[in-house]
């Protein structure tokens, strides 16, 4: 293999050689093993840390009135490890970051309200909350169901990737920001910039929406029963199909949210896809889009 002399190298190539990028030895390195699963341990051949075999008929209660959120979260894991599949949290006191990081099937009942970042980073549990929730509820939710009986704060379901996230009341602004999958259902009204930068998934708004609904959405579908104050950049009306109506009927009936007037008045919003190649547009074209 021929070797280049210093005189034959460009300034950038010379810099990369001086940094050792061409002489670094990559062979013989060990790879750190973070998880060591017995492939025969489960029927599926894989597992997750903090995932346990639980029994829904085995029930336990946690009185969170004098407990910080991190203690409650640790207690939930301890109970799941002992096989409890139904856990009731009493007196949550609107504490922040409660019931987060649950990577397990679980029937979780929260009797009261949560603060910011409640039930975030979950993958599998079915959660029912009798009160309200603060900002960023269910952030980065992967799977499972969450049903909130009252209202929710801003950034509801931020970056959700899967599962059903349902609020029977009103929610704040930026609902479903950066949504990547799953379903978000709002029984009441939602605030400004709902569906901002939405990438995939389905959102249902039974009431009205604030300004800039679906702003800069890349993909996905928004169904609305009321009126938006305005549509955002690159959000356009689309024809609602019979398949859309069947899905709406089934999903809203599942959570007892079908309006008395039915679903015939719902409309559909999708991405206009004018921003998909935004960086390739000429400056004058960018002005037209914006």
Coordinates of C-alpha atoms in Angstrom, one line a residue:
X1 CA 0.0 0.0 0.0
X2 CA 1.4 3.4 -1.1
X3 CA 2.1 6.0 1.6
X4 CA 1.6 9.7 1.0
X5 CA 4.3 12.1 2.0
X6 CA 3.6 15.3 3.9
X7 CA 4.0 17.3 0.7
X8 CA 1.3 15.3 -1.0
X9 CA -1.3 15.9 1.8
X10 CA -3.8 18.8 1.9
X11 CA -4.0 20.9 5.1
X12 CA -7.1 19.1 6.2
X13 CA -5.7 15.6 5.5
X14 CA -2.5 16.6 7.3
X15 CA -4.4 17.6 10.4
X16 CA -6.3 14.3 10.4
X17 CA -2.9 12.4 10.2
X18 CA -1.5 14.5 13.1
X19 CA -4.5 13.7 15.2
X20 CA -3.7 10.0 14.7
X21 CA -6.9 9.1 12.9
X22 CA -5.0 7.0 10.4
X23 CA -2.8 5.1 12.8
X24 CA -5.3 4.3 15.6
X25 CA -5.6 0.6 16.2
X26 CA -9.2 -0.6 16.4
X27 CA -8.7 -4.3 16.6
X28 CA -8.4 -6.2 19.8
X29 CA -10.7 -4.0 21.8
X30 CA -13.2 -5.5 24.3
X31 CA -16.9 -4.6 24.2
X32 CA -18.6 -3.8 27.5
X33 CA -21.6 -6.0 28.1
X34 CA -24.4 -4.1 29.9
X35 CA -27.1 -6.8 30.0
X36 CA -26.6 -10.5 30.2
X37 CA -29.9 -12.3 29.4
X38 CA -30.5 -16.0 29.5
X39 CA -32.1 -16.5 26.1
X40 CA -34.1 -19.5 27.5
X41 CA -35.3 -17.5 30.4
X42 CA -38.5 -16.3 28.7
X43 CA -40.7 -17.6 25.9
X44 CA -39.8 -14.7 23.8
X45 CA -36.1 -15.0 24.2
X46 CA -35.4 -11.5 25.5
X47 CA -35.9 -9.4 28.6
X48 CA -35.7 -6.0 30.1
X49 CA -34.2 -4.7 33.3
X50 CA -36.8 -3.9 36.0
X51 CA -39.4 -6.1 34.1
X52 CA -41.1 -8.6 36.3
X53 CA -43.8 -11.3 36.0
X54 CA -46.8 -9.9 37.9
X55 CA -50.3 -11.0 38.7
X56 CA -53.1 -8.5 38.2
X57 CA -55.2 -10.2 40.9
X58 CA -52.4 -9.4 43.4
X59 CA -53.1 -5.9 44.8
X60 CA -51.2 -3.5 46.9
X61 CA -51.5 0.1 48.1
X62 CA -49.0 2.9 48.6
X63 CA -49.8 5.9 50.8
X64 CA -47.7 8.7 49.2
X65 CA -48.7 11.5 51.5
X66 CA -45.4 11.5 53.4
X67 CA -43.2 10.0 50.7
X68 CA -41.1 11.8 48.1
X69 CA -41.5 10.8 44.5
X70 CA -38.3 8.8 44.2
X71 CA -39.3 6.7 47.2
X72 CA -42.7 6.0 45.6
X73 CA -41.0 5.0 42.4
X74 CA -38.7 2.6 44.2
X75 CA -41.6 1.1 46.1
X76 CA -43.5 0.5 42.9
X77 CA -40.6 -1.5 41.6
X78 CA -40.3 -3.5 44.8
X79 CA -44.0 -4.4 44.6
X80 CA -43.7 -5.5 41.0
X81 CA -40.7 -7.6 41.9
X82 CA -42.9 -9.3 44.5
X83 CA -45.4 -10.1 41.8
X84 CA -48.0 -7.4 42.5
X85 CA -49.9 -6.6 39.2
X86 CA -52.3 -4.0 40.6
X87 CA -51.0 -1.0 42.6
X88 CA -53.0 1.8 44.0
X89 CA -51.3 5.1 44.9
X90 CA -53.2 7.1 47.4
X91 CA -52.6 10.8 48.3
X92 CA -50.1 11.5 45.5
X93 CA -50.2 15.2 46.5
X94 CA -49.4 16.5 42.9
X95 CA -45.8 15.5 43.4
X96 CA -43.5 15.7 40.3
X97 CA -41.9 12.8 38.4
X98 CA -44.1 10.2 40.0
X99 CA -44.6 6.7 38.5
X100 CA -41.9 7.1 35.8
X101 CA -39.8 4.6 34.1
X102 CA -42.1 1.6 34.5
X103 CA -41.1 -1.0 31.9
X104 CA -43.6 -3.6 32.9
X105 CA -47.2 -4.6 32.4
X106 CA -49.0 -3.2 35.4
X107 CA -52.4 -2.0 36.5
X108 CA -51.6 1.3 38.2
X109 CA -54.4 3.4 39.8
X110 CA -53.5 6.9 41.0
X111 CA -56.2 8.4 43.3
X112 CA -55.5 12.1 43.0
X113 CA -53.4 14.5 40.9
X114 CA -49.8 14.5 39.7
X115 CA -47.3 17.3 39.2
X116 CA -44.9 17.8 36.3
X117 CA -43.4 14.8 34.3
X118 CA -45.8 12.3 35.7
X119 CA -45.9 8.7 34.3
X120 CA -43.1 9.5 31.8
X121 CA -40.8 7.0 30.1
X122 CA -43.2 4.1 30.5
X123 CA -43.4 0.9 28.4
X124 CA -46.4 -1.3 29.1
X125 CA -48.5 -0.3 32.2
X126 CA -52.2 0.6 32.1
X127 CA -52.6 3.8 34.2
X128 CA -55.7 5.5 35.5
X129 CA -55.5 8.9 37.2
X130 CA -58.6 10.3 38.9
X131 CA -57.3 13.9 39.2
X132 CA -55.3 16.3 37.1
X133 CA -51.7 16.2 35.7
X134 CA -49.1 18.9 35.2
X135 CA -46.8 19.7 32.4
X136 CA -45.2 16.9 30.2
X137 CA -47.3 14.1 31.4
X138 CA -46.4 10.8 29.7
X139 CA -43.3 12.2 28.0
X140 CA -41.6 9.6 25.8
X141 CA -44.3 7.0 26.5
X142 CA -43.6 3.8 24.5
X143 CA -46.6 1.6 25.1
X144 CA -49.6 0.9 27.4
X145 CA -52.5 3.2 28.2
X146 CA -53.0 6.3 30.4
X147 CA -56.4 7.7 31.2
X148 CA -56.7 11.0 33.0
X149 CA -60.2 11.9 34.3
X150 CA -59.7 15.7 34.6
X151 CA -57.4 18.2 32.9
X152 CA -53.7 18.2 31.8
X153 CA -51.0 20.8 31.5
X154 CA -48.9 21.8 28.5
X155 CA -46.7 19.5 26.5
X156 CA -49.1 16.6 27.1
X157 CA -47.6 13.5 25.5
X158 CA -44.4 15.1 24.3
X159 CA -42.4 12.8 22.0
X160 CA -44.8 9.9 22.6
X161 CA -43.9 6.8 20.6
X162 CA -46.7 4.4 21.2
X163 CA -49.8 3.4 23.3
X164 CA -53.0 5.4 24.1
X165 CA -52.8 8.7 26.0
X166 CA -56.2 10.0 26.9
X167 CA -57.4 13.1 28.8
X168 CA -61.1 13.5 29.3
X169 CA -60.8 17.2 30.1
X170 CA -58.9 20.1 28.6
X171 CA -55.1 20.2 27.9
X172 CA -52.6 23.0 27.5
X173 CA -50.4 24.2 24.7
X174 CA -48.0 22.1 22.6
X175 CA -49.9 18.8 23.1
X176 CA -48.1 16.0 21.3
X177 CA -45.1 18.1 20.4
X178 CA -42.6 15.9 18.5
X179 CA -45.1 13.0 18.6
X180 CA -43.6 9.9 17.0
X181 CA -46.4 7.4 17.2
X182 CA -49.3 6.1 19.3
X183 CA -52.6 7.9 19.9
X184 CA -53.4 11.1 21.9
X185 CA -57.1 11.7 22.7
X186 CA -58.4 14.9 24.2
X187 CA -62.0 15.0 25.4
X188 CA -62.1 18.8 25.7
X189 CA -60.1 21.6 24.2
X190 CA -56.4 21.9 23.5
X191 CA -54.0 24.9 23.5
X192 CA -51.8 26.6 20.9
X193 CA -49.3 24.7 18.8
X194 CA -50.9 21.3 19.4
X195 CA -49.2 18.7 17.2
X196 CA -46.1 20.9 16.7
X197 CA -43.5 19.0 14.7
X198 CA -45.6 15.9 14.8
X199 CA -43.9 13.0 13.0
X200 CA -46.3 10.1 13.2
X201 CA -49.3 8.8 15.1
X202 CA -52.9 10.0 15.5
X203 CA -54.3 12.7 17.6
X204 CA -58.0 13.2 18.3
X205 CA -59.4 16.5 19.7
X206 CA -63.1 16.4 20.6
X207 CA -63.3 20.2 21.3
X208 CA -61.6 23.2 19.9
X209 CA -57.8 23.9 19.4
X210 CA -55.7 27.0 19.9
X211 CA -53.7 28.7 17.1
X212 CA -51.2 27.0 14.8
X213 CA -52.7 23.5 15.1
X214 CA -50.3 21.0 13.4
X215 CA -47.6 23.6 12.9
X216 CA -44.6 22.1 11.0
X217 CA -46.0 18.6 11.2
X218 CA -44.0 16.2 9.2
X219 CA -46.5 13.3 9.1
X220 CA -49.3 11.8 11.1
X221 CA -53.0 12.6 11.4
X222 CA -55.0 15.0 13.5
X223 CA -58.8 14.7 13.9
X224 CA -60.8 17.6 15.4
X225 CA -64.4 17.8 16.3
X226 CA -64.4 21.6 17.0
X227 CA -62.7 24.6 15.5
X228 CA -59.0 25.5 15.5
X229 CA -58.1 29.1 16.0
X230 CA -55.7 28.6 13.0
X231 CA -53.7 26.0 11.2
X232 CA -50.0 26.0 11.5
X233 CA -47.3 26.1 8.7
X234 CA -47.7 23.1 6.3
X235 CA -50.9 21.8 8.0
X236 CA -53.7 21.2 5.6
X237 CA -57.3 19.9 5.6
X238 CA -57.8 16.4 4.1
X239 CA -60.7 14.3 3.2
X240 CA -61.9 12.1 6.0
X241 CA -62.5 8.5 4.9
X242 CA -64.8 5.7 6.1
X243 CA -61.8 4.0 7.5
X244 CA -61.0 7.1 9.5
X245 CA -64.6 7.2 10.9
X246 CA -64.5 3.6 11.9
X247 CA -61.2 4.1 13.7
X248 CA -62.6 7.2 15.5
X249 CA -65.8 5.5 16.5
X250 CA -64.0 2.5 17.9
X251 CA -61.3 4.4 19.7
X252 CA -63.6 7.0 21.3
X253 CA -66.1 4.4 22.3
X254 CA -63.3 2.5 24.0
X255 CA -62.8 5.4 26.4
X256 CA -66.4 6.5 26.6
X257 CA -65.7 9.8 24.7
X258 CA -68.1 9.5 21.7
X259 CA -69.9 12.9 21.5
X260 CA -73.7 12.9 21.8
X261 CA -73.8 14.1 18.2
X262 CA -71.6 11.3 17.0
X263 CA -68.4 11.6 15.0
X264 CA -69.9 12.9 11.7
X265 CA -68.6 16.4 12.3
X266 CA -65.0 15.5 12.8
X267 CA -62.5 16.8 10.3
X268 CA -59.0 15.6 9.4
X269 CA -55.7 17.5 9.2
X270 CA -52.5 16.2 7.6
X271 CA -49.1 17.5 6.6
X272 CA -48.9 19.5 3.3
X273 CA -45.4 18.1 2.9
X274 CA -44.0 21.4 1.6
X275 CA -41.4 21.4 4.3
X276 CA -40.1 17.9 3.6
X277 CA -37.2 19.2 1.5
X278 CA -37.0 22.6 3.1
X279 CA -33.2 22.9 3.0
X280 CA -33.3 22.4 -0.8
X281 CA -35.7 25.3 -1.4
X282 CA -34.5 28.6 -2.8
X283 CA -34.7 31.6 -0.5
X284 CA -37.7 33.0 -2.5
X285 CA -39.5 29.6 -2.2
X286 CA -38.9 29.5 1.6
X287 CA -40.6 32.9 1.9
X288 CA -43.6 31.5 0.1
X289 CA -43.8 28.5 2.4
X290 CA -43.6 30.6 5.5

